[in-house]
PDB file of C-alpha atoms in Angstrom:
ATOM      1  CA  GLN P   7      26.700  12.573 106.913  1.00 78.00           C
ATOM      2  CA  VAL P   8      25.135   9.326 107.830  1.00 81.00           C
ATOM      3  CA  GLN P   9      26.921   6.326 106.720  1.00 89.00           C
ATOM      4  CA  LEU P  10      26.729   2.558 106.721  1.00 94.00           C
ATOM      5  CA  VAL P  11      29.478   0.670 105.152  1.00 95.00           C
ATOM      6  CA  GLU P  12      29.313  -3.614 104.694  1.00 97.00           C
ATOM      7  CA  ALA P  13      32.653  -5.255 103.792  1.00 98.00           C
ATOM      8  CA  GLY P  14      33.901  -8.819 104.330  1.00 98.00           C
ATOM      9  CA  GLY P  15      32.230 -10.421 100.748  1.00 98.00           C
ATOM     10  CA  GLY P  16      33.812 -12.453  98.327  1.00 98.00           C
ATOM     11  CA  LEU P  17      33.738 -15.666  96.638  1.00 98.00           C
ATOM     12  CA  VAL P  18      34.199 -18.474  98.788  1.00 98.00           C
ATOM     13  CA  GLN P  19      33.559 -22.320  98.032  1.00 98.00           C
ATOM     14  CA  ALA P  20      30.275 -24.427  99.785  1.00 98.00           C
ATOM     15  CA  GLY P  21      30.776 -25.276 103.284  1.00 98.00           C
ATOM     16  CA  GLY P  22      33.582 -21.847 103.332  1.00 98.00           C
ATOM     17  CA  SER P  23      33.086 -18.678 105.901  1.00 98.00           C
ATOM     18  CA  LEU P  24      32.968 -15.405 105.865  1.00 98.00           C
ATOM     19  CA  ARG P  25      32.872 -12.748 108.112  1.00 98.00           C
ATOM     20  CA  LEU P  26      30.715  -9.458 107.381  1.00 98.00           C
ATOM     21  CA  SER P  27      31.130  -5.930 109.357  1.00 98.00           C
ATOM     22  CA  CYS P  28      28.873  -3.149 108.841  1.00 97.00           C
ATOM     23  CA  ALA P  29      30.489   0.316 110.245  1.00 96.00           C
ATOM     24  CA  ALA P  30      28.608   3.423 110.959  1.00 92.00           C
ATOM     25  CA  SER P  31      29.979   7.024 110.792  1.00 87.00           C
ATOM     26  CA  GLY P  32      28.362  10.160 111.287  1.00 86.00           C
ATOM     27  CA  ARG P  33      26.111   8.963 114.176  1.00 86.00           C
ATOM     28  CA  THR P  34      26.244   6.115 116.724  1.00 87.00           C
ATOM     29  CA  PHE P  35      23.680   3.572 116.578  1.00 90.00           C
ATOM     30  CA  SER P  36      24.347   1.954 119.720  1.00 90.00           C
ATOM     31  CA  SER P  37      20.408   2.227 121.077  1.00 92.00           C
ATOM     32  CA  TYR P  38      19.222   0.275 118.006  1.00 94.00           C
ATOM     33  CA  ARG P  39      18.440  -3.212 116.869  1.00 96.00           C
ATOM     34  CA  MET P  40      20.631  -3.807 113.934  1.00 97.00           C
ATOM     35  CA  GLY P  41      19.549  -6.118 111.513  1.00 97.00           C
ATOM     36  CA  TRP P  42      21.586  -7.756 108.326  1.00 98.00           C
ATOM     37  CA  PHE P  43      19.504  -8.583 105.259  1.00 98.00           C
ATOM     38  CA  ARG P  44      19.917  -9.425 101.734  1.00 98.00           C
ATOM     39  CA  GLN P  45      19.156  -9.574  98.189  1.00 98.00           C
ATOM     40  CA  ALA P  46      19.666 -12.470  95.574  1.00 97.00           C
ATOM     41  CA  PRO P  47      18.962 -11.261  92.182  1.00 93.00           C
ATOM     42  CA  GLY P  48      16.012 -11.498  90.998  1.00 95.00           C
ATOM     43  CA  LYS P  49      14.665 -11.291  94.681  1.00 97.00           C
ATOM     44  CA  GLU P  50      13.271  -9.026  97.477  1.00 97.00           C
ATOM     45  CA  ARG P  51      15.883  -7.927 100.126  1.00 96.00           C
ATOM     46  CA  GLU P  52      14.961 -10.578 103.123  1.00 97.00           C
ATOM     47  CA  PHE P  53      15.551 -10.388 106.967  1.00 98.00           C
ATOM     48  CA  VAL P  54      18.760 -12.443 107.990  1.00 98.00           C
ATOM     49  CA  ALA P  55      19.821 -11.463 111.233  1.00 98.00           C
ATOM     50  CA  SER P  56      18.955  -9.017 114.069  1.00 98.00           C
ATOM     51  CA  ILE P  57      20.848  -8.140 117.429  1.00 98.00           C
ATOM     52  CA  GLY P  58      20.074  -6.097 120.044  1.00 97.00           C
ATOM     53  CA  SER P  59      21.263  -2.954 121.605  1.00 95.00           C
ATOM     54  CA  SER P  60      23.170  -4.380 124.486  1.00 94.00           C
ATOM     55  CA  GLY P  61      23.825  -7.364 122.394  1.00 93.00           C
ATOM     56  CA  LEU P  62      22.039  -9.727 124.404  1.00 94.00           C
ATOM     57  CA  SER P  63      18.900 -10.188 121.865  1.00 97.00           C
ATOM     58  CA  THR P  64      19.475 -11.981 118.538  1.00 98.00           C
ATOM     59  CA  ARG P  65      17.123 -13.155 115.706  1.00 98.00           C
ATOM     60  CA  TYR P  66      18.023 -15.256 112.592  1.00 98.00           C
ATOM     61  CA  THR P  67      16.154 -16.352 109.968  1.00 98.00           C
ATOM     62  CA  ASP P  68      15.091 -20.363 110.026  1.00 98.00           C
ATOM     63  CA  SER P  69      17.365 -20.617 107.056  1.00 98.00           C
ATOM     64  CA  VAL P  70      20.622 -19.675 108.542  1.00 98.00           C
ATOM     65  CA  LYS P  71      20.039 -20.607 112.222  1.00 98.00           C
ATOM     66  CA  GLY P  72      23.279 -22.888 113.457  1.00 98.00           C
ATOM     67  CA  ARG P  73      25.437 -21.165 110.736  1.00 98.00           C
ATOM     68  CA  PHE P  74      24.886 -17.548 111.235  1.00 98.00           C
ATOM     69  CA  THR P  75      26.375 -15.671 114.228  1.00 98.00           C
ATOM     70  CA  ILE P  76      25.555 -11.506 114.358  1.00 98.00           C
ATOM     71  CA  SER P  77      27.547 -10.096 117.080  1.00 98.00           C
ATOM     72  CA  ARG P  78      28.332  -6.009 117.985  1.00 97.00           C
ATOM     73  CA  ASP P  79      30.798  -3.983 119.166  1.00 96.00           C
ATOM     74  CA  ASN P  80      29.265  -0.307 120.036  1.00 94.00           C
ATOM     75  CA  ALA P  81      32.625   1.089 121.039  1.00 94.00           C
ATOM     76  CA  LYS P  82      33.517   0.798 117.328  1.00 95.00           C
ATOM     77  CA  ASN P  83      30.100   1.428 116.164  1.00 94.00           C
ATOM     78  CA  THR P  84      29.993  -1.708 114.065  1.00 96.00           C
ATOM     79  CA  VAL P  85      27.998  -5.026 113.485  1.00 97.00           C
ATOM     80  CA  TYR P  86      29.135  -8.096 112.324  1.00 98.00           C
ATOM     81  CA  LEU P  87      28.242 -11.134 110.970  1.00 98.00           C
ATOM     82  CA  GLN P  88      30.227 -14.260 110.770  1.00 98.00           C
ATOM     83  CA  MET P  89      29.103 -16.966 108.137  1.00 98.00           C
ATOM     84  CA  ASN P  90      30.059 -20.127 108.374  1.00 98.00           C
ATOM     85  CA  ALA P  91      28.962 -23.680 106.265  1.00 98.00           C
ATOM     86  CA  LEU P  92      27.902 -21.603 103.646  1.00 98.00           C
ATOM     87  CA  LYS P  93      25.491 -22.699 100.705  1.00 98.00           C
ATOM     88  CA  PRO P  94      25.188 -21.324  97.105  1.00 97.00           C
ATOM     89  CA  GLU P  95      21.603 -20.091  98.227  1.00 97.00           C
ATOM     90  CA  ASP P  96      23.067 -17.392 100.226  1.00 98.00           C
ATOM     91  CA  THR P  97      24.498 -15.845  97.202  1.00 98.00           C
ATOM     92  CA  ALA P  98      23.348 -12.434  97.484  1.00 98.00           C
ATOM     93  CA  VAL P  99      24.357  -8.991  98.350  1.00 98.00           C
ATOM     94  CA  TYR P 100      23.750  -8.452 102.049  1.00 98.00           C
ATOM     95  CA  TYR P 101      23.014  -4.675 103.857  1.00 98.00           C
ATOM     96  CA  CYS P 102      22.936  -4.058 107.602  1.00 97.00           C
ATOM     97  CA  ALA P 103      20.230  -1.466 108.958  1.00 96.00           C
ATOM     98  CA  PRO P 104      19.371  -0.120 112.611  1.00 96.00           C
ATOM     99  CA  MET P 105      15.606  -1.424 112.851  1.00 95.00           C
ATOM    100  CA  LEU P 106      12.369   0.305 114.701  1.00 93.00           C
ATOM    101  CA  ALA P 107       9.722  -1.854 115.356  1.00 92.00           C
ATOM    102  CA  GLY P 108      10.600  -5.019 113.588  1.00 90.00           C
ATOM    103  CA  LYS P 109      11.562  -3.554 110.430  1.00 93.00           C
ATOM    104  CA  ALA P 110      14.600  -1.863 108.930  1.00 94.00           C
ATOM    105  CA  LEU P 111      14.954   1.740 108.741  1.00 93.00           C
ATOM    106  CA  ASN P 112      15.339   2.280 104.914  1.00 87.00           C
ATOM    107  CA  SER P 113      16.983   5.752 105.104  1.00 88.00           C
ATOM    108  CA  TYR P 114      20.539   3.710 105.727  1.00 90.00           C
ATOM    109  CA  TRP P 115      20.721   1.388 103.330  1.00 92.00           C
ATOM    110  CA  GLY P 116      24.519   1.409 102.573  1.00 90.00           C
ATOM    111  CA  GLN P 117      25.973  -0.291  99.110  1.00 94.00           C
ATOM    112  CA  GLY P 118      26.262  -3.609 100.699  1.00 97.00           C
ATOM    113  CA  THR P 119      28.718  -5.883  99.903  1.00 98.00           C
ATOM    114  CA  GLN P 120      28.422  -9.548  97.452  1.00 98.00           C
ATOM    115  CA  VAL P 121      28.598 -12.792  98.927  1.00 98.00           C
ATOM    116  CA  THR P 122      29.100 -15.774  96.382  1.00 98.00           C
ATOM    117  CA  VAL P 123      29.299 -19.258  97.109  1.00 98.00           C
ATOM    118  CA  SER P 124      30.098 -21.178  94.598  1.00 97.00           C
ATOM    119  CA  SER P 125      28.919 -25.193  94.604  1.00 94.00           C
TER     120      SER P 125
END
């Protein structure tokens, strides 16, 4: 069974930091671009960041540039999202997924991890 398990979320004050992880089991995603996405209450899921298979290519949505850093460890089949200078508007459930042609592969969504930033 293929699973992506996100972890590392929590409650943090504005300006604080969290490090999310996304561990894959059942298969390897080392050849895929991997992405982080988030969904806030009442809003659609949105793209946050992605990283190429080698880890050299990264992309970020404008609102997190300079604050979030995506990385990966293919040996551990894990993707990370370091989030610094958190803002209340970063509050959401965060998900990871493999990507193809610029879009998430929807069949791999996990349960996500909740990030709550208090003001």
